[in-house]
Short mmCIF file of C-alpha atoms in Angstrom, two decimals:
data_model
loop_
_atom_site.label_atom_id
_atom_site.label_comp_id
_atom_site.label_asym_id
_atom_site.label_seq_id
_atom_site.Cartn_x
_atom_site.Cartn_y
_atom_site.Cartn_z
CA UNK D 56 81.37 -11.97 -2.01
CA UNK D 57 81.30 -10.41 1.41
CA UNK D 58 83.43 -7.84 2.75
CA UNK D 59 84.25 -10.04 5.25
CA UNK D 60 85.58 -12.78 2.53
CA UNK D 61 87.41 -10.00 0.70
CA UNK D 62 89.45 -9.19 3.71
CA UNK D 63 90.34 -12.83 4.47
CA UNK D 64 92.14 -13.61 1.19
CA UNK D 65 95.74 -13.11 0.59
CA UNK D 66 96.93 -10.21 -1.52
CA UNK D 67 98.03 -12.29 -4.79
CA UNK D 68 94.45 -14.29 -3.94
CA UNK D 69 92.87 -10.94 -4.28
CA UNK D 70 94.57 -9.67 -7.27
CA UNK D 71 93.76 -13.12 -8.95
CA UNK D 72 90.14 -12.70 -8.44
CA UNK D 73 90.00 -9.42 -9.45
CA UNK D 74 90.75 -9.80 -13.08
CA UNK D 75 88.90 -12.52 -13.15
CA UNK D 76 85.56 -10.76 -11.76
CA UNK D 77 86.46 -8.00 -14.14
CA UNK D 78 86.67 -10.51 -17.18
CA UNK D 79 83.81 -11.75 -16.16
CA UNK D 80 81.77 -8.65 -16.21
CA UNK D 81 83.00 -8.05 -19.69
CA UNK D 82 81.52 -11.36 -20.82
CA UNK D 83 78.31 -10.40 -18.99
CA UNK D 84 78.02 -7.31 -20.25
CA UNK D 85 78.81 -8.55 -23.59
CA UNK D 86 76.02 -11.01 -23.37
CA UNK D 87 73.50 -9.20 -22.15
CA UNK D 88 73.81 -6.79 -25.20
CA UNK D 89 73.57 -9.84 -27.74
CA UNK D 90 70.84 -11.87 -25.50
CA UNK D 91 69.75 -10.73 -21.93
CA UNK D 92 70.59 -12.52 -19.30
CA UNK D 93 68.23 -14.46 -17.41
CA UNK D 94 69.25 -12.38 -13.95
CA UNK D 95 70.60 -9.27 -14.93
CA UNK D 96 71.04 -8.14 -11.53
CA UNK D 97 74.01 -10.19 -11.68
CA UNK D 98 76.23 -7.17 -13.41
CA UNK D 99 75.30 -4.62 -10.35
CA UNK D 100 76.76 -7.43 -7.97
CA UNK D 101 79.89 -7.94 -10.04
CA UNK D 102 80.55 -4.59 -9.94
CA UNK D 103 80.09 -3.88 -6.21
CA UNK D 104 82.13 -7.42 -5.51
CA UNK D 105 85.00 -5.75 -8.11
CA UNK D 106 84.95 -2.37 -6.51
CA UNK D 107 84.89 -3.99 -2.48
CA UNK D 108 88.09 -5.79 -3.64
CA UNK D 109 89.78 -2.85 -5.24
CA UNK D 110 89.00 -0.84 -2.08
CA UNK D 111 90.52 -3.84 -0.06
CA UNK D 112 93.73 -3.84 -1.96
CA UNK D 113 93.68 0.03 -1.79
CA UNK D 114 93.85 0.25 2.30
CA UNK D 115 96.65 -2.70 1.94
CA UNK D 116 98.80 -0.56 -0.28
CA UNK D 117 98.25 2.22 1.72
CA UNK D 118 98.92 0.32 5.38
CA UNK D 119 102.35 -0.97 4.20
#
């Protein structure tokens, strides 16, 4: 997900696909212990998608 695309969503959009990128990581991460994934490279762009939307809804709480 681009920054771009982060910054385009509504707040409660935002917040919605926040948890679900972070449950998603969990299930990666949880897989990847058991059996590795086939692209593991996927967990370092989960996490960088996660922390571009917390930084988006950061500057929103702060703007208001």
């Amino acid at each position: 997900m681009k920054s771009k695309e982060v910054r385009e969503l509504e707040t409660k959009d935002l917040a919605e696909k926040l948890e679900n990128a972070v449950e998603a990581l969990h299930r990666m991460k949880l897989n990847h212990a058991t059996t590795p994934l086939e692209n593991p490279s996927q967990i370092k762009a989960t996490r960088r998608d996660i922390a571009r939307m917390k930084t988006e809804l950061r500057q929103r709480e702060l703007n208001k």
